[in-house]
Amino acid sequence: GENVEQHPSTLSVQEGDSAVIKCTYSDSASNYFPWYKQELGKRPQLIIDIRSNVGEKKDQRIAVTLNKTAKHFSLHITETQPEDSAVYFCAASTIGYQKVTFGTGTKLQVIP
Amino acid sequence: DVKVTQSSRYLVKRTGEKVFLECVQDMDHENMFWYRQDPGLGLRLIYFSYDVKMKEKGDIPEGYSVSREKKERFSLILESASTNQTSMYLCASSFGQALLLNTEAFFGQGTRLTVV
């Protein structure tokens, strides 16, 4: 089955700096990679996703890159703000098969 | 707004009890999932269902079963609760049809289960 590894487990950055979270996956058939943000005491919510037919996707201060050859994908947050503080989960799945495998999460702390 | 509602926010049960966790979604989603969330382990899939009465094992199904008698409701059952099942349980649902691109999973607010 699919195995998703996520690093780092914790990340502290100064407000305004960039944050990068990296994930690797094992199943070459995986072709859909969502990222979820979970604020303290709240449910995870999708913030961005990427499909294997593209290498990069941006949404304002958030971007995700995908390297299919190396089987890794990354989340980039620029100009971080205190409200970016949360746990971030990467995930991988295969289109047409609904099982989604999550990484272990990264706790991001943005220091004002 | 999609709503995924879990029946309880907090539960305390005794070892050996049979425990039911209920999840209801109001968006006519085909897919429903049960995860448990533990520190350092992320979200681990217990079971999922892609249609009424259909179920598939996830990565950690041992000690759990599920029931999906109606499209909007997905129940997680702990046949005989044990202390190692103390965890946060999250239900999720997503829209999905055969060959359709995967779509966003919407999560419930979670049930924190403590087994004593």
PDB file of C-alpha atoms in Angstrom:
ATOM      1  CA  GLY A   1       0.000   0.000   0.000  1.00  0.00           C
ATOM      2  CA  GLU A   2       0.885   3.666  -0.138  1.00  0.00           C
ATOM      3  CA  ASN A   3       3.266   5.133   2.434  1.00  0.00           C
ATOM      4  CA  VAL A   4       3.584   8.900   2.863  1.00  0.00           C
ATOM      5  CA  GLU A   5       6.449  10.409   4.843  1.00  0.00           C
ATOM      6  CA  GLN A   6       6.365  14.022   5.950  1.00  0.00           C
ATOM      7  CA  HIS A   7       9.132  16.282   7.262  1.00  0.00           C
ATOM      8  CA  PRO A   8       9.746  18.139   9.447  1.00  0.00           C
ATOM      9  CA  SER A   9       7.426  17.201  12.281  1.00  0.00           C
ATOM     10  CA  THR A  10       7.723  20.694  13.780  1.00  0.00           C
ATOM     11  CA  LEU A  11       8.746  23.963  12.183  1.00  0.00           C
ATOM     12  CA  SER A  12       9.163  27.414  13.708  1.00  0.00           C
ATOM     13  CA  VAL A  13       9.596  30.479  11.531  1.00  0.00           C
ATOM     14  CA  GLN A  14       9.603  34.206  12.092  1.00  0.00           C
ATOM     15  CA  GLU A  15       6.630  36.101  10.769  1.00  0.00           C
ATOM     16  CA  GLY A  16       7.300  37.126   7.189  1.00  0.00           C
ATOM     17  CA  ASP A  17       9.697  34.270   6.484  1.00  0.00           C
ATOM     18  CA  SER A  18       8.916  31.321   4.229  1.00  0.00           C
ATOM     19  CA  ALA A  19       8.051  27.806   5.368  1.00  0.00           C
ATOM     20  CA  VAL A  20       8.572  24.600   3.417  1.00  0.00           C
ATOM     21  CA  ILE A  21       7.115  21.192   4.243  1.00  0.00           C
ATOM     22  CA  LYS A  22       8.206  18.123   2.307  1.00  0.00           C
ATOM     23  CA  CYS A  23       6.522  14.795   1.651  1.00  0.00           C
ATOM     24  CA  THR A  24       7.517  11.644  -0.159  1.00  0.00           C
ATOM     25  CA  TYR A  25       5.268   8.842  -1.346  1.00  0.00           C
ATOM     26  CA  SER A  26       5.925   5.251  -2.288  1.00  0.00           C
ATOM     27  CA  ASP A  27       3.214   4.229  -4.765  1.00  0.00           C
ATOM     28  CA  SER A  28       3.997   5.352  -8.302  1.00  0.00           C
ATOM     29  CA  ALA A  29       0.287   5.005  -9.133  1.00  0.00           C
ATOM     30  CA  SER A  30      -0.605   7.899  -6.814  1.00  0.00           C
ATOM     31  CA  ASN A  31      -1.682  10.896  -8.839  1.00  0.00           C
ATOM     32  CA  TYR A  32      -3.565  13.236  -6.504  1.00  0.00           C
ATOM     33  CA  PHE A  33      -1.867  15.121  -3.658  1.00  0.00           C
ATOM     34  CA  PRO A  34      -3.920  17.323  -1.342  1.00  0.00           C
ATOM     35  CA  TRP A  35      -2.716  19.388   1.590  1.00  0.00           C
ATOM     36  CA  TYR A  36      -4.836  19.943   4.685  1.00  0.00           C
ATOM     37  CA  LYS A  37      -4.508  22.517   7.448  1.00  0.00           C
ATOM     38  CA  GLN A  38      -5.741  21.777  10.957  1.00  0.00           C
ATOM     39  CA  GLU A  39      -5.915  24.675  13.371  1.00  0.00           C
ATOM     40  CA  LEU A  40      -5.893  23.928  17.068  1.00  0.00           C
ATOM     41  CA  GLY A  41      -9.116  22.247  18.130  1.00  0.00           C
ATOM     42  CA  LYS A  42     -10.581  22.346  14.642  1.00  0.00           C
ATOM     43  CA  ARG A  43     -11.131  19.900  11.809  1.00  0.00           C
ATOM     44  CA  PRO A  44      -8.655  19.493   8.926  1.00  0.00           C
ATOM     45  CA  GLN A  45      -9.521  21.554   5.858  1.00  0.00           C
ATOM     46  CA  LEU A  46      -8.178  21.382   2.332  1.00  0.00           C
ATOM     47  CA  ILE A  47      -5.944  24.325   1.437  1.00  0.00           C
ATOM     48  CA  ILE A  48      -4.490  23.259  -1.902  1.00  0.00           C
ATOM     49  CA  ASP A  49      -4.106  20.177  -4.037  1.00  0.00           C
ATOM     50  CA  ILE A  50      -2.163  19.111  -7.088  1.00  0.00           C
ATOM     51  CA  ARG A  51      -2.658  16.418  -9.685  1.00  0.00           C
ATOM     52  CA  SER A  52       0.154  14.540 -11.336  1.00  0.00           C
ATOM     53  CA  ASN A  53      -0.291  16.210 -14.709  1.00  0.00           C
ATOM     54  CA  VAL A  54       1.121  19.485 -13.336  1.00  0.00           C
ATOM     55  CA  GLY A  55       4.393  20.289 -11.610  1.00  0.00           C
ATOM     56  CA  GLU A  56       3.381  23.346  -9.610  1.00  0.00           C
ATOM     57  CA  LYS A  57       0.285  25.108  -8.401  1.00  0.00           C
ATOM     58  CA  LYS A  58      -0.059  28.446  -6.622  1.00  0.00           C
ATOM     59  CA  ASP A  59      -2.794  30.073  -4.617  1.00  0.00           C
ATOM     60  CA  GLN A  60      -1.779  33.471  -3.238  1.00  0.00           C
ATOM     61  CA  ARG A  61       0.906  32.802  -0.576  1.00  0.00           C
ATOM     62  CA  ILE A  62       0.677  29.025  -0.880  1.00  0.00           C
ATOM     63  CA  ALA A  63       2.282  26.865  -3.543  1.00  0.00           C
ATOM     64  CA  VAL A  64       2.747  23.159  -4.020  1.00  0.00           C
ATOM     65  CA  THR A  65       5.351  21.479  -6.205  1.00  0.00           C
ATOM     66  CA  LEU A  66       5.428  17.886  -7.393  1.00  0.00           C
ATOM     67  CA  ASN A  67       8.337  15.817  -8.653  1.00  0.00           C
ATOM     68  CA  LYS A  68       6.878  12.566  -9.976  1.00  0.00           C
ATOM     69  CA  THR A  69      10.238  11.059 -10.826  1.00  0.00           C
ATOM     70  CA  ALA A  70      11.519  11.467  -7.299  1.00  0.00           C
ATOM     71  CA  LYS A  71       8.071  10.848  -5.790  1.00  0.00           C
ATOM     72  CA  HIS A  72       8.081  13.904  -3.610  1.00  0.00           C
ATOM     73  CA  PHE A  73       5.950  16.991  -3.239  1.00  0.00           C
ATOM     74  CA  SER A  74       6.275  20.102  -1.134  1.00  0.00           C
ATOM     75  CA  LEU A  75       4.177  22.878   0.348  1.00  0.00           C
ATOM     76  CA  HIS A  76       5.600  26.382   0.293  1.00  0.00           C
ATOM     77  CA  ILE A  77       4.136  29.215   2.345  1.00  0.00           C
ATOM     78  CA  THR A  78       5.575  32.658   1.728  1.00  0.00           C
ATOM     79  CA  GLU A  79       5.288  35.763   3.910  1.00  0.00           C
ATOM     80  CA  THR A  80       4.070  33.688   6.812  1.00  0.00           C
ATOM     81  CA  GLN A  81       1.576  35.183   9.247  1.00  0.00           C
ATOM     82  CA  PRO A  82       0.592  34.122  12.781  1.00  0.00           C
ATOM     83  CA  GLU A  83      -2.690  32.703  11.436  1.00  0.00           C
ATOM     84  CA  ASP A  84      -0.655  30.227   9.408  1.00  0.00           C
ATOM     85  CA  SER A  85       0.220  28.491  12.683  1.00  0.00           C
ATOM     86  CA  ALA A  86      -1.403  25.048  12.507  1.00  0.00           C
ATOM     87  CA  VAL A  87      -0.722  21.403  11.774  1.00  0.00           C
ATOM     88  CA  TYR A  88      -0.345  20.670   8.071  1.00  0.00           C
ATOM     89  CA  PHE A  89      -0.954  17.248   6.541  1.00  0.00           C
ATOM     90  CA  CYS A  90       0.074  16.081   3.119  1.00  0.00           C
ATOM     91  CA  ALA A  91      -1.733  13.177   1.493  1.00  0.00           C
ATOM     92  CA  ALA A  92      -1.632  10.972  -1.567  1.00  0.00           C
ATOM     93  CA  SER A  93      -4.223   8.953  -3.427  1.00  0.00           C
ATOM     94  CA  THR A  94      -4.990   7.422  -6.780  1.00  0.00           C
ATOM     95  CA  ILE A  95      -7.730   8.810  -8.976  1.00  0.00           C
ATOM     96  CA  GLY A  96     -10.598   6.371  -9.233  1.00  0.00           C
ATOM     97  CA  TYR A  97      -9.687   4.756  -5.927  1.00  0.00           C
ATOM     98  CA  GLN A  98     -10.889   6.707  -2.974  1.00  0.00           C
ATOM     99  CA  LYS A  99      -8.409   5.710  -0.296  1.00  0.00           C
ATOM    100  CA  VAL A 100      -6.323   8.678   0.822  1.00  0.00           C
ATOM    101  CA  THR A 101      -3.106   8.139   2.777  1.00  0.00           C
ATOM    102  CA  PHE A 102      -1.971  10.992   5.020  1.00  0.00           C
ATOM    103  CA  GLY A 103       1.451  11.989   6.237  1.00  0.00           C
ATOM    104  CA  THR A 104       2.199  12.308   9.929  1.00  0.00           C
ATOM    105  CA  GLY A 105       1.725  16.072  10.026  1.00  0.00           C
ATOM    106  CA  THR A 106       3.895  19.156  10.522  1.00  0.00           C
ATOM    107  CA  LYS A 107       3.222  21.559  13.357  1.00  0.00           C
ATOM    108  CA  LEU A 108       4.047  25.021  12.043  1.00  0.00           C
ATOM    109  CA  GLN A 109       4.546  27.863  14.483  1.00  0.00           C
ATOM    110  CA  VAL A 110       4.854  31.395  13.154  1.00  0.00           C
ATOM    111  CA  ILE A 111       6.502  33.656  15.702  1.00  0.00           C
ATOM    112  CA  PRO A 112       5.292  37.269  15.599  1.00  0.00           C
TER     113      PRO A 112
ATOM    114  CA  ASP B   1     -21.812  24.594   3.307  1.00  0.00           C
ATOM    115  CA  VAL B   2     -20.948  20.939   3.581  1.00  0.00           C
ATOM    116  CA  LYS B   3     -21.652  19.576   6.991  1.00  0.00           C
ATOM    117  CA  VAL B   4     -20.166  16.451   8.445  1.00  0.00           C
ATOM    118  CA  THR B   5     -21.461  15.932  11.934  1.00  0.00           C
ATOM    119  CA  GLN B   6     -20.189  13.476  14.503  1.00  0.00           C
ATOM    120  CA  SER B   7     -22.599  12.513  17.234  1.00  0.00           C
ATOM    121  CA  SER B   8     -20.309  13.220  20.172  1.00  0.00           C
ATOM    122  CA  ARG B   9     -17.422  15.565  20.815  1.00  0.00           C
ATOM    123  CA  TYR B  10     -16.179  13.688  23.883  1.00  0.00           C
ATOM    124  CA  LEU B  11     -16.812  10.126  25.066  1.00  0.00           C
ATOM    125  CA  VAL B  12     -15.566   8.154  28.024  1.00  0.00           C
ATOM    126  CA  LYS B  13     -16.102   4.403  27.913  1.00  0.00           C
ATOM    127  CA  ARG B  14     -14.990   1.430  29.950  1.00  0.00           C
ATOM    128  CA  THR B  15     -12.743  -1.351  28.736  1.00  0.00           C
ATOM    129  CA  GLY B  16     -14.783  -4.079  27.096  1.00  0.00           C
ATOM    130  CA  GLU B  17     -17.758  -1.888  26.238  1.00  0.00           C
ATOM    131  CA  LYS B  18     -19.184  -1.835  22.731  1.00  0.00           C
ATOM    132  CA  VAL B  19     -18.876   1.700  21.398  1.00  0.00           C
ATOM    133  CA  PHE B  20     -20.703   3.333  18.513  1.00  0.00           C
ATOM    134  CA  LEU B  21     -19.421   6.481  16.837  1.00  0.00           C
ATOM    135  CA  GLU B  22     -21.879   8.045  14.427  1.00  0.00           C
ATOM    136  CA  CYS B  23     -21.221  10.329  11.483  1.00  0.00           C
ATOM    137  CA  VAL B  24     -23.750  12.053   9.255  1.00  0.00           C
ATOM    138  CA  GLN B  25     -23.115  14.144   6.138  1.00  0.00           C
ATOM    139  CA  ASP B  26     -25.641  16.286   4.321  1.00  0.00           C
ATOM    140  CA  MET B  27     -24.071  16.650   0.866  1.00  0.00           C
ATOM    141  CA  ASP B  28     -25.056  13.338  -0.706  1.00  0.00           C
ATOM    142  CA  HIS B  29     -21.418  12.250  -0.821  1.00  0.00           C
ATOM    143  CA  GLU B  30     -20.692   8.726  -1.975  1.00  0.00           C
ATOM    144  CA  ASN B  31     -17.487   8.305   0.012  1.00  0.00           C
ATOM    145  CA  MET B  32     -17.154   8.272   3.764  1.00  0.00           C
ATOM    146  CA  PHE B  33     -14.110   7.601   5.922  1.00  0.00           C
ATOM    147  CA  TRP B  34     -13.110   6.977   9.500  1.00  0.00           C
ATOM    148  CA  TYR B  35      -9.659   8.053  10.686  1.00  0.00           C
ATOM    149  CA  ARG B  36      -7.985   8.116  14.030  1.00  0.00           C
ATOM    150  CA  GLN B  37      -5.569  10.882  14.883  1.00  0.00           C
ATOM    151  CA  ASP B  38      -2.742  10.323  17.326  1.00  0.00           C
ATOM    152  CA  PRO B  39       0.223  12.600  18.084  1.00  0.00           C
ATOM    153  CA  GLY B  40       3.148  11.862  15.795  1.00  0.00           C
ATOM    154  CA  LEU B  41       1.152   9.365  13.737  1.00  0.00           C
ATOM    155  CA  GLY B  42      -1.018  11.699  11.698  1.00  0.00           C
ATOM    156  CA  LEU B  43      -4.342  10.543  10.323  1.00  0.00           C
ATOM    157  CA  ARG B  44      -4.613   6.812   9.924  1.00  0.00           C
ATOM    158  CA  LEU B  45      -7.436   5.305   7.930  1.00  0.00           C
ATOM    159  CA  ILE B  46      -9.525   2.725   9.757  1.00  0.00           C
ATOM    160  CA  TYR B  47     -12.280   1.984   7.226  1.00  0.00           C
ATOM    161  CA  PHE B  48     -13.906   3.666   4.294  1.00  0.00           C
ATOM    162  CA  SER B  49     -17.052   3.224   2.255  1.00  0.00           C
ATOM    163  CA  TYR B  50     -17.726   4.247  -1.326  1.00  0.00           C
ATOM    164  CA  ASP B  51     -21.406   3.293  -1.392  1.00  0.00           C
ATOM    165  CA  VAL B  52     -24.254   2.131   0.801  1.00  0.00           C
ATOM    166  CA  LYS B  53     -23.502  -1.236   2.372  1.00  0.00           C
ATOM    167  CA  MET B  54     -20.017  -1.186   0.848  1.00  0.00           C
ATOM    168  CA  LYS B  55     -16.932  -1.007   3.028  1.00  0.00           C
ATOM    169  CA  GLU B  56     -13.218  -1.461   2.694  1.00  0.00           C
ATOM    170  CA  LYS B  57     -10.520  -1.864   5.278  1.00  0.00           C
ATOM    171  CA  GLY B  58      -8.066   0.911   5.722  1.00  0.00           C
ATOM    172  CA  ASP B  59      -4.627   0.662   7.274  1.00  0.00           C
ATOM    173  CA  ILE B  60      -5.640  -0.133  10.869  1.00  0.00           C
ATOM    174  CA  PRO B  61      -9.000  -1.969  10.864  1.00  0.00           C
ATOM    175  CA  GLU B  62      -8.235  -4.369  13.719  1.00  0.00           C
ATOM    176  CA  GLY B  63     -10.673  -4.006  16.598  1.00  0.00           C
ATOM    177  CA  TYR B  64     -13.112  -1.933  14.550  1.00  0.00           C
ATOM    178  CA  SER B  65     -16.069  -2.523  12.274  1.00  0.00           C
ATOM    179  CA  VAL B  66     -18.312  -0.170  10.337  1.00  0.00           C
ATOM    180  CA  SER B  67     -21.848   0.077   9.088  1.00  0.00           C
ATOM    181  CA  ARG B  68     -23.318   2.064   6.250  1.00  0.00           C
ATOM    182  CA  GLU B  69     -27.012   1.339   5.902  1.00  0.00           C
ATOM    183  CA  LYS B  70     -27.873   4.776   4.523  1.00  0.00           C
ATOM    184  CA  LYS B  71     -25.859   7.008   2.241  1.00  0.00           C
ATOM    185  CA  GLU B  72     -25.634   9.877   4.697  1.00  0.00           C
ATOM    186  CA  ARG B  73     -24.602   7.858   7.751  1.00  0.00           C
ATOM    187  CA  PHE B  74     -21.402   5.971   8.502  1.00  0.00           C
ATOM    188  CA  SER B  75     -20.939   4.317  11.883  1.00  0.00           C
ATOM    189  CA  LEU B  76     -17.730   3.145  13.487  1.00  0.00           C
ATOM    190  CA  ILE B  77     -18.062   0.322  15.987  1.00  0.00           C
ATOM    191  CA  LEU B  78     -15.554  -0.714  18.606  1.00  0.00           C
ATOM    192  CA  GLU B  79     -16.636  -4.232  19.390  1.00  0.00           C
ATOM    193  CA  SER B  80     -14.831  -4.388  22.736  1.00  0.00           C
ATOM    194  CA  ALA B  81     -13.132  -1.129  23.623  1.00  0.00           C
ATOM    195  CA  SER B  82      -9.557  -1.252  24.832  1.00  0.00           C
ATOM    196  CA  THR B  83      -7.314   1.426  26.301  1.00  0.00           C
ATOM    197  CA  ASN B  84      -5.167   1.510  23.158  1.00  0.00           C
ATOM    198  CA  GLN B  85      -8.217   2.758  21.286  1.00  0.00           C
ATOM    199  CA  THR B  86      -8.150   5.989  23.256  1.00  0.00           C
ATOM    200  CA  SER B  87      -7.781   8.552  20.482  1.00  0.00           C
ATOM    201  CA  MET B  88      -9.334  11.321  18.435  1.00  0.00           C
ATOM    202  CA  TYR B  89     -11.626   9.882  15.773  1.00  0.00           C
ATOM    203  CA  LEU B  90     -12.372  11.861  12.649  1.00  0.00           C
ATOM    204  CA  CYS B  91     -15.052  11.126  10.094  1.00  0.00           C
ATOM    205  CA  ALA B  92     -14.816  12.512   6.569  1.00  0.00           C
ATOM    206  CA  SER B  93     -16.823  12.437   3.367  1.00  0.00           C
ATOM    207  CA  SER B  94     -16.155  13.263  -0.256  1.00  0.00           C
ATOM    208  CA  PHE B  95     -17.959  13.342  -3.555  1.00  0.00           C
ATOM    209  CA  GLY B  96     -16.830  10.580  -5.833  1.00  0.00           C
ATOM    210  CA  GLN B  97     -17.891   8.553  -8.814  1.00  0.00           C
ATOM    211  CA  ALA B  98     -16.066   5.977 -10.845  1.00  0.00           C
ATOM    212  CA  LEU B  99     -13.251   7.533 -12.875  1.00  0.00           C
ATOM    213  CA  LEU B 100     -13.981  10.975 -11.457  1.00  0.00           C
ATOM    214  CA  LEU B 101     -11.048  13.007 -10.285  1.00  0.00           C
ATOM    215  CA  ASN B 102     -10.547  12.805  -6.542  1.00  0.00           C
ATOM    216  CA  THR B 103     -12.125  15.678  -4.695  1.00  0.00           C
ATOM    217  CA  GLU B 104     -11.885  17.381  -1.363  1.00  0.00           C
ATOM    218  CA  ALA B 105     -12.559  15.431   1.823  1.00  0.00           C
ATOM    219  CA  PHE B 106     -14.713  17.261   4.373  1.00  0.00           C
ATOM    220  CA  PHE B 107     -14.083  16.372   7.974  1.00  0.00           C
ATOM    221  CA  GLY B 108     -16.283  16.232  11.028  1.00  0.00           C
ATOM    222  CA  GLN B 109     -15.279  18.011  14.215  1.00  0.00           C
ATOM    223  CA  GLY B 110     -13.879  14.854  15.767  1.00  0.00           C
ATOM    224  CA  THR B 111     -14.760  12.644  18.722  1.00  0.00           C
ATOM    225  CA  ARG B 112     -12.230  12.363  21.498  1.00  0.00           C
ATOM    226  CA  LEU B 113     -12.697   8.889  22.927  1.00  0.00           C
ATOM    227  CA  THR B 114     -11.160   7.890  26.227  1.00  0.00           C
ATOM    228  CA  VAL B 115     -11.279   4.237  27.238  1.00  0.00           C
ATOM    229  CA  VAL B 116     -10.664   3.643  30.931  1.00  0.00           C
TER     230      VAL B 116
END
